Amino acid sequence: MKLAIDAMGGDYAPEKIVQGVELARDKYSDVKFTLFGKEDQIKKYLNNGERITIVHTDSEIAMGDEPVRAVRQQKTSSLVLAAQAVKEGKADALFSAGNTGALLAASLFIIGRIKGIDRPGMTTTLPALEGSPDSFTMLDVGANAESKVKNLQQFAVLGNFYSSNVMGVTNPRIALLNNGAEEDKGDPLHKETYQVLKDDPNLNFVGNIESRELLAGKADVVVTDGFTGNAVLKNTEGTALSMLKLIKHTILDSGVQVKLGGMLLKPAFKVIQDKMDYSKHGGAVLLGVKAPVIKAHGSSNEIQVSNALRQLRSMVKSNLTQNLADYFAARPTDKK
Amino acid sequence: MKLAIDAMGGDYAPEKIVQGVELARDKYSDVKFTLFGKEDQIKKYLNNGERITIVHTDSEIAMGDEPVRAVRQQKTSSLVLAAQAVKEGKADALFSAGNTGALLAASLFIIGRIKGIDRPGMTTTLPALEGSPDSFTMLDVGANAESKVKNLQQFAVLGNFYSSNVMGVTNPRIALLNNGAEEDKGDPLHKETYQVLKDDPNLNFVGNIESRELLAGKADVVVTDGFTGNAVLKNTEGTALSMLKLIKHTILDSGVQVKLGGMLLKPAFKVIQDKMDYSKHGGAVLLGVKAPVIKAHGSSNEIQVSNALRQLRSMVKSNLTQNLADYFAARPTDKK
C-alpha cells in the first residue's frame, strides 16, 4: 500500500513528519510513502530513502489560512497534491498534521464523499479509564458545526464500522451523547436521533450517555453532533491538563514532605499520563470520504506521527472504505 | 429576610437539609427559615428551633417524577408550598436539593419570570484553576435544551449582574463558549450571538472561549446554550472524578515506594480536592425569575446545604432580582 503524506503541515514539519514516516517505514514492510513538500528540507531530515518517494512543491497551506479558499487557490500546495494523488489512485490514504479545515476541505472537494453519505464525521479515540476495552471512539468532534438526525445516524454507522473493522471491537456498543440518560432527554435533534438509533437493527444501540460518564468505558462508540463533540473533546483535554498542572503546582508550593511524596509518585504519574495520552491511538480520522484520511495533532512529535500512520495502515488493511461504500450502496433510503 | 426551604428534596433529606439550615442559622443572625415537609421527621433532626418555622405537609415530589406534571398535580408538596410562599411574599427566596426539573417548573409557573426575560438560565460557579479570581460563573447549564440568540444575550446580562452583584467582580469579563477563538467560529447561533454581545455597550465582552480553557480563568462569566453548557459542566466533573479515581487506583496498584509517596502527598491532594470542589461556592442558581432560587446538589451534606443558603442570602442582600427587573424594564427591545 502507499500512503500520501503532507510533509509540510504541523508545528514541527517537516522534521517530525519525516522522522515519524521513517519510524513507520521501519515497522511496516508493506507500506510505501510519498512525501509532498520542499525536497531540500525533507532530505535534510531523511536518513534513509527506502520506500519513500518525495514529490517536490514549494507551496504549502499555513495554519491560519482560510481553509476552503486555500484549497481552491493553492493547487500546488503539499496538501492539495497529496489529496490529488489519493484521488487519482496513486496513493491509498492521506495524512496531514496541518490546517484541519484545509484537510477537511481537500478531503471533501478532491477525494470526495462515499456515495450515500451526507456529511463525513471527524472521529477521535479517547481513553476509557474504567472498564474494557481501554479506549472508545467518538464522532463527530468538529467536522460539522450543524447536524441533522440523518447525520447523527450516519455517524453511528461510520463509528460502528470503524470500531469493529479498525479497533477490533465485536458488536460495538453505540451510545448517544445527551444531557440525561432517559429516552426523552435533550433537544428535538437528540430526542429524534435516539428513536432512529434505537430502531436501527444494524446497530447495538445502548442508549444515551452523559458527558459525566464519557471516560467511564460505558460505550465503544459515542455519537454526537460536531458542536457538542468538539466542546466536550476540548473540555476533556483541558480539564485533564488543568488538573495535572494544579497537582504539579500544589506539590511545588508545598513543604519537603509533599515534595518527597511527589518524587516517589513519579512512576505512578507516568502510568497516569500514559493512560490519558490518547495520541498513542493515532490521530483524528475523517470518516465518510472515499479513502482513509487522518489528521495528526499540529504539535505531534515523531512517535505520534508514526502512531497515526499505523492507524492509517490499519484502516487501509481492514478495507474500511470499501466496506462503508458497500453498506451505504445497499442501505435503504435514510429516514430524513 | 426569610428563606423558604424544601426540606424533603435531596438524597439525604430531611436530615442534611435540617442540619445545613441550623449551620446557616447560627452564622447569619439576619435570616429566618421556613421549612416545608414532614413535621415529625424534621423535628427528629432539629436541635434548636430558633428562627426556624415548620410548615407541615405529607406530600413531596420524588427525584424521578415528571417535573411539569408533578408541580401541576402535587399542590401540597413541600416544593410547591415553598414556591407558593415566595410568590405570596411570605419568603424572599427558595431553596431545594430535590428534583431539578420540578424546581425549574415551580420557579417558572409559580414564582414567575422577571418581565422582559424570555428564558431563565441555570447558573453554576466553577473553579478557575489559573488566574484570579479563583472562580467563574457559567450559564445556561441546562435549564433550556434549546436556545436562541436572544436567550444567550440575556444569559450574558444575567451572568454579568450575578458576577458583579453577588460574586463581587468589577466589570466582569464575559466570554462566549464556542468551538474556536475566532469571531467567525461556530454554528449560526454562536456566530450571531458573538456579534450581539460585541455590540452590547453594557457588557465587557472578551470574545469566544474554547472549552479547553474553561478552567484557566480567562473569563468571569461564560455564556453558553443549555445543551452545550450541560454537556461541558458534566464533562468537567466527570473528567476530574475519573482522573482522581485513576490516580487512586494507580497508587493502590503500585509498589511500596509509590504508596509511601501517596501517603506523603495526602496534604497536597486535600488542597487539590478543595480547589476542585465547587460546592463550596454553593449550588446552581436559577437566574431570571422574580426571586432568588437555588438548587443544591442532590447528594449535598449539611456543609453544602449551608453554603447554598449563604449564597441565597447574598443574592437577597445584593438586591439582585430588583436590579435585574429594573434593568430589563429600562432596556430597549432586544434584537430578536
Short mmCIF file of C-alpha atoms in Angstrom, two decimals, chain B residues 136-282:
data_model
loop_
_atom_site.label_atom_id
_atom_site.label_comp_id
_atom_site.label_asym_id
_atom_site.label_seq_id
_atom_site.Cartn_x
_atom_site.Cartn_y
_atom_site.Cartn_z
CA PHE B 136 -16.19 31.99 37.48
CA THR B 137 -19.88 31.82 36.60
CA MET B 138 -21.30 29.76 33.72
CA LEU B 139 -24.83 29.78 32.29
CA ASP B 140 -27.04 28.22 30.97
CA VAL B 141 -26.03 24.77 32.23
CA GLY B 142 -29.27 23.03 31.41
CA ALA B 143 -32.47 24.93 32.15
CA ASN B 144 -33.12 25.06 28.39
CA ALA B 145 -32.50 22.31 25.83
CA GLU B 146 -32.71 24.86 23.00
CA SER B 147 -31.64 28.49 22.90
CA LYS B 148 -31.91 31.44 20.52
CA VAL B 149 -29.61 34.43 20.14
CA LYS B 150 -31.87 36.48 22.37
CA ASN B 151 -31.61 33.87 25.14
CA LEU B 152 -27.83 33.79 25.01
CA GLN B 153 -27.76 37.59 25.09
CA GLN B 154 -29.99 37.57 28.18
CA PHE B 155 -27.81 34.90 29.81
CA ALA B 156 -24.88 37.29 29.34
CA VAL B 157 -26.77 40.09 31.10
CA LEU B 158 -27.93 37.78 33.91
CA GLY B 159 -24.41 36.47 34.40
CA ASN B 160 -22.98 39.98 34.34
CA PHE B 161 -25.29 41.09 37.18
CA TYR B 162 -24.67 37.92 39.16
CA SER B 163 -20.91 38.18 38.85
CA SER B 164 -20.80 41.84 39.89
CA ASN B 165 -23.63 41.89 42.48
CA VAL B 166 -23.12 38.53 44.16
CA MET B 167 -19.54 37.44 43.38
CA GLY B 168 -18.18 40.99 43.75
CA VAL B 169 -16.32 41.06 40.44
CA THR B 170 -15.74 44.54 38.99
CA ASN B 171 -16.62 44.83 35.31
CA PRO B 172 -16.84 41.07 34.74
CA ARG B 173 -15.20 39.64 31.63
CA ILE B 174 -17.96 37.98 29.59
CA ALA B 175 -16.98 35.21 27.14
CA LEU B 176 -18.98 33.04 24.75
CA LEU B 177 -18.27 29.30 24.85
CA ASN B 178 -17.57 28.36 21.26
CA ASN B 179 -15.60 25.86 19.21
CA GLY B 180 -12.83 28.25 18.25
CA ALA B 181 -11.39 31.55 19.39
CA GLU B 182 -12.01 33.49 16.18
CA GLU B 183 -15.06 35.69 15.61
CA ASP B 184 -16.39 33.58 12.71
CA LYS B 185 -16.36 30.23 14.53
CA GLY B 186 -19.34 28.07 15.37
CA ASP B 187 -22.82 27.46 14.07
CA PRO B 188 -25.11 30.36 13.04
CA LEU B 189 -26.42 30.67 16.63
CA HIS B 190 -22.95 31.26 18.06
CA LYS B 191 -21.75 33.45 15.19
CA GLU B 192 -24.72 35.76 15.56
CA THR B 193 -24.53 35.77 19.35
CA TYR B 194 -20.88 36.84 19.10
CA GLN B 195 -21.87 39.95 17.16
CA VAL B 196 -24.74 40.81 19.52
CA LEU B 197 -22.52 40.51 22.60
CA LYS B 198 -19.76 42.50 20.92
CA ASP B 199 -22.18 45.30 20.11
CA ASP B 200 -23.72 45.48 23.60
CA PRO B 201 -22.24 48.59 25.30
CA ASN B 202 -23.25 47.31 28.76
CA LEU B 203 -21.13 44.17 28.54
CA ASN B 204 -17.37 43.75 28.83
CA PHE B 205 -17.31 41.09 26.13
CA VAL B 206 -13.89 39.47 25.74
CA GLY B 207 -14.75 37.14 22.83
CA ASN B 208 -15.01 33.39 22.40
CA ILE B 209 -13.61 30.92 24.88
CA GLU B 210 -12.93 27.29 23.97
CA SER B 211 -13.87 24.59 26.44
CA ARG B 212 -10.19 23.59 26.57
CA GLU B 213 -9.53 26.81 28.51
CA LEU B 214 -12.65 26.75 30.63
CA LEU B 215 -10.82 26.28 33.96
CA ALA B 216 -7.92 28.56 33.02
CA GLY B 217 -9.51 31.69 34.49
CA LYS B 218 -9.85 33.72 31.28
CA ALA B 219 -13.41 34.91 31.90
CA ASP B 220 -15.68 35.75 34.85
CA VAL B 221 -18.88 34.80 33.05
CA VAL B 222 -19.07 32.07 30.41
CA VAL B 223 -22.22 32.23 28.28
CA THR B 224 -23.44 29.05 26.62
CA ASP B 225 -26.60 27.39 25.38
CA GLY B 226 -28.11 24.94 27.87
CA PHE B 227 -27.32 21.83 25.88
CA THR B 228 -23.61 22.55 25.43
CA GLY B 229 -23.32 24.06 28.92
CA ASN B 230 -24.81 20.96 30.50
CA ALA B 231 -22.51 18.68 28.48
CA VAL B 232 -19.41 20.69 29.36
CA LEU B 233 -20.30 21.02 33.04
CA LYS B 234 -20.87 17.28 33.42
CA ASN B 235 -17.76 16.57 31.39
CA THR B 236 -15.63 18.73 33.68
CA GLU B 237 -16.98 16.92 36.73
CA GLY B 238 -16.60 13.52 35.10
CA THR B 239 -13.07 14.06 33.83
CA ALA B 240 -11.89 15.40 37.18
CA LEU B 241 -13.51 12.50 39.00
CA SER B 242 -12.17 9.88 36.57
CA MET B 243 -8.67 11.32 36.95
CA LEU B 244 -8.79 11.30 40.74
CA LYS B 245 -10.01 7.69 40.62
CA LEU B 246 -7.25 6.81 38.18
CA ILE B 247 -4.63 8.38 40.47
CA LYS B 248 -6.01 6.50 43.46
CA HIS B 249 -6.11 3.14 41.70
CA THR B 250 -2.68 3.60 40.18
CA ILE B 251 -1.23 4.29 43.64
CA LEU B 252 -3.04 1.29 45.15
CA ASP B 253 -1.79 -0.97 42.35
CA SER B 254 1.82 0.17 42.77
CA GLY B 255 4.71 -0.87 44.96
CA VAL B 256 5.72 0.34 48.40
CA GLN B 257 7.63 3.37 47.14
CA VAL B 258 4.66 4.83 45.27
CA LYS B 259 2.30 4.01 48.15
CA LEU B 260 4.58 5.91 50.53
CA GLY B 261 4.63 8.78 48.04
CA GLY B 262 0.83 8.74 48.01
CA MET B 263 0.72 8.98 51.79
CA LEU B 264 3.19 11.86 51.87
CA LEU B 265 1.18 13.62 49.19
CA LYS B 266 -2.09 13.50 51.11
CA PRO B 267 -1.98 17.15 52.24
CA ALA B 268 -1.49 18.22 48.61
CA PHE B 269 -4.46 16.14 47.47
CA LYS B 270 -6.56 17.84 50.11
CA VAL B 271 -5.62 21.23 48.64
CA ILE B 272 -6.43 19.96 45.14
CA GLN B 273 -9.78 18.49 46.11
CA ASP B 274 -10.64 21.69 47.88
CA LYS B 275 -9.80 23.76 44.78
CA MET B 276 -11.85 21.48 42.53
CA ASP B 277 -14.79 21.34 44.95
CA TYR B 278 -17.12 23.95 43.58
CA SER B 279 -19.88 23.04 46.00
CA LYS B 280 -18.12 25.40 48.42
CA HIS B 281 -19.47 28.21 46.26
CA GLY B 282 -22.99 26.94 46.88
#
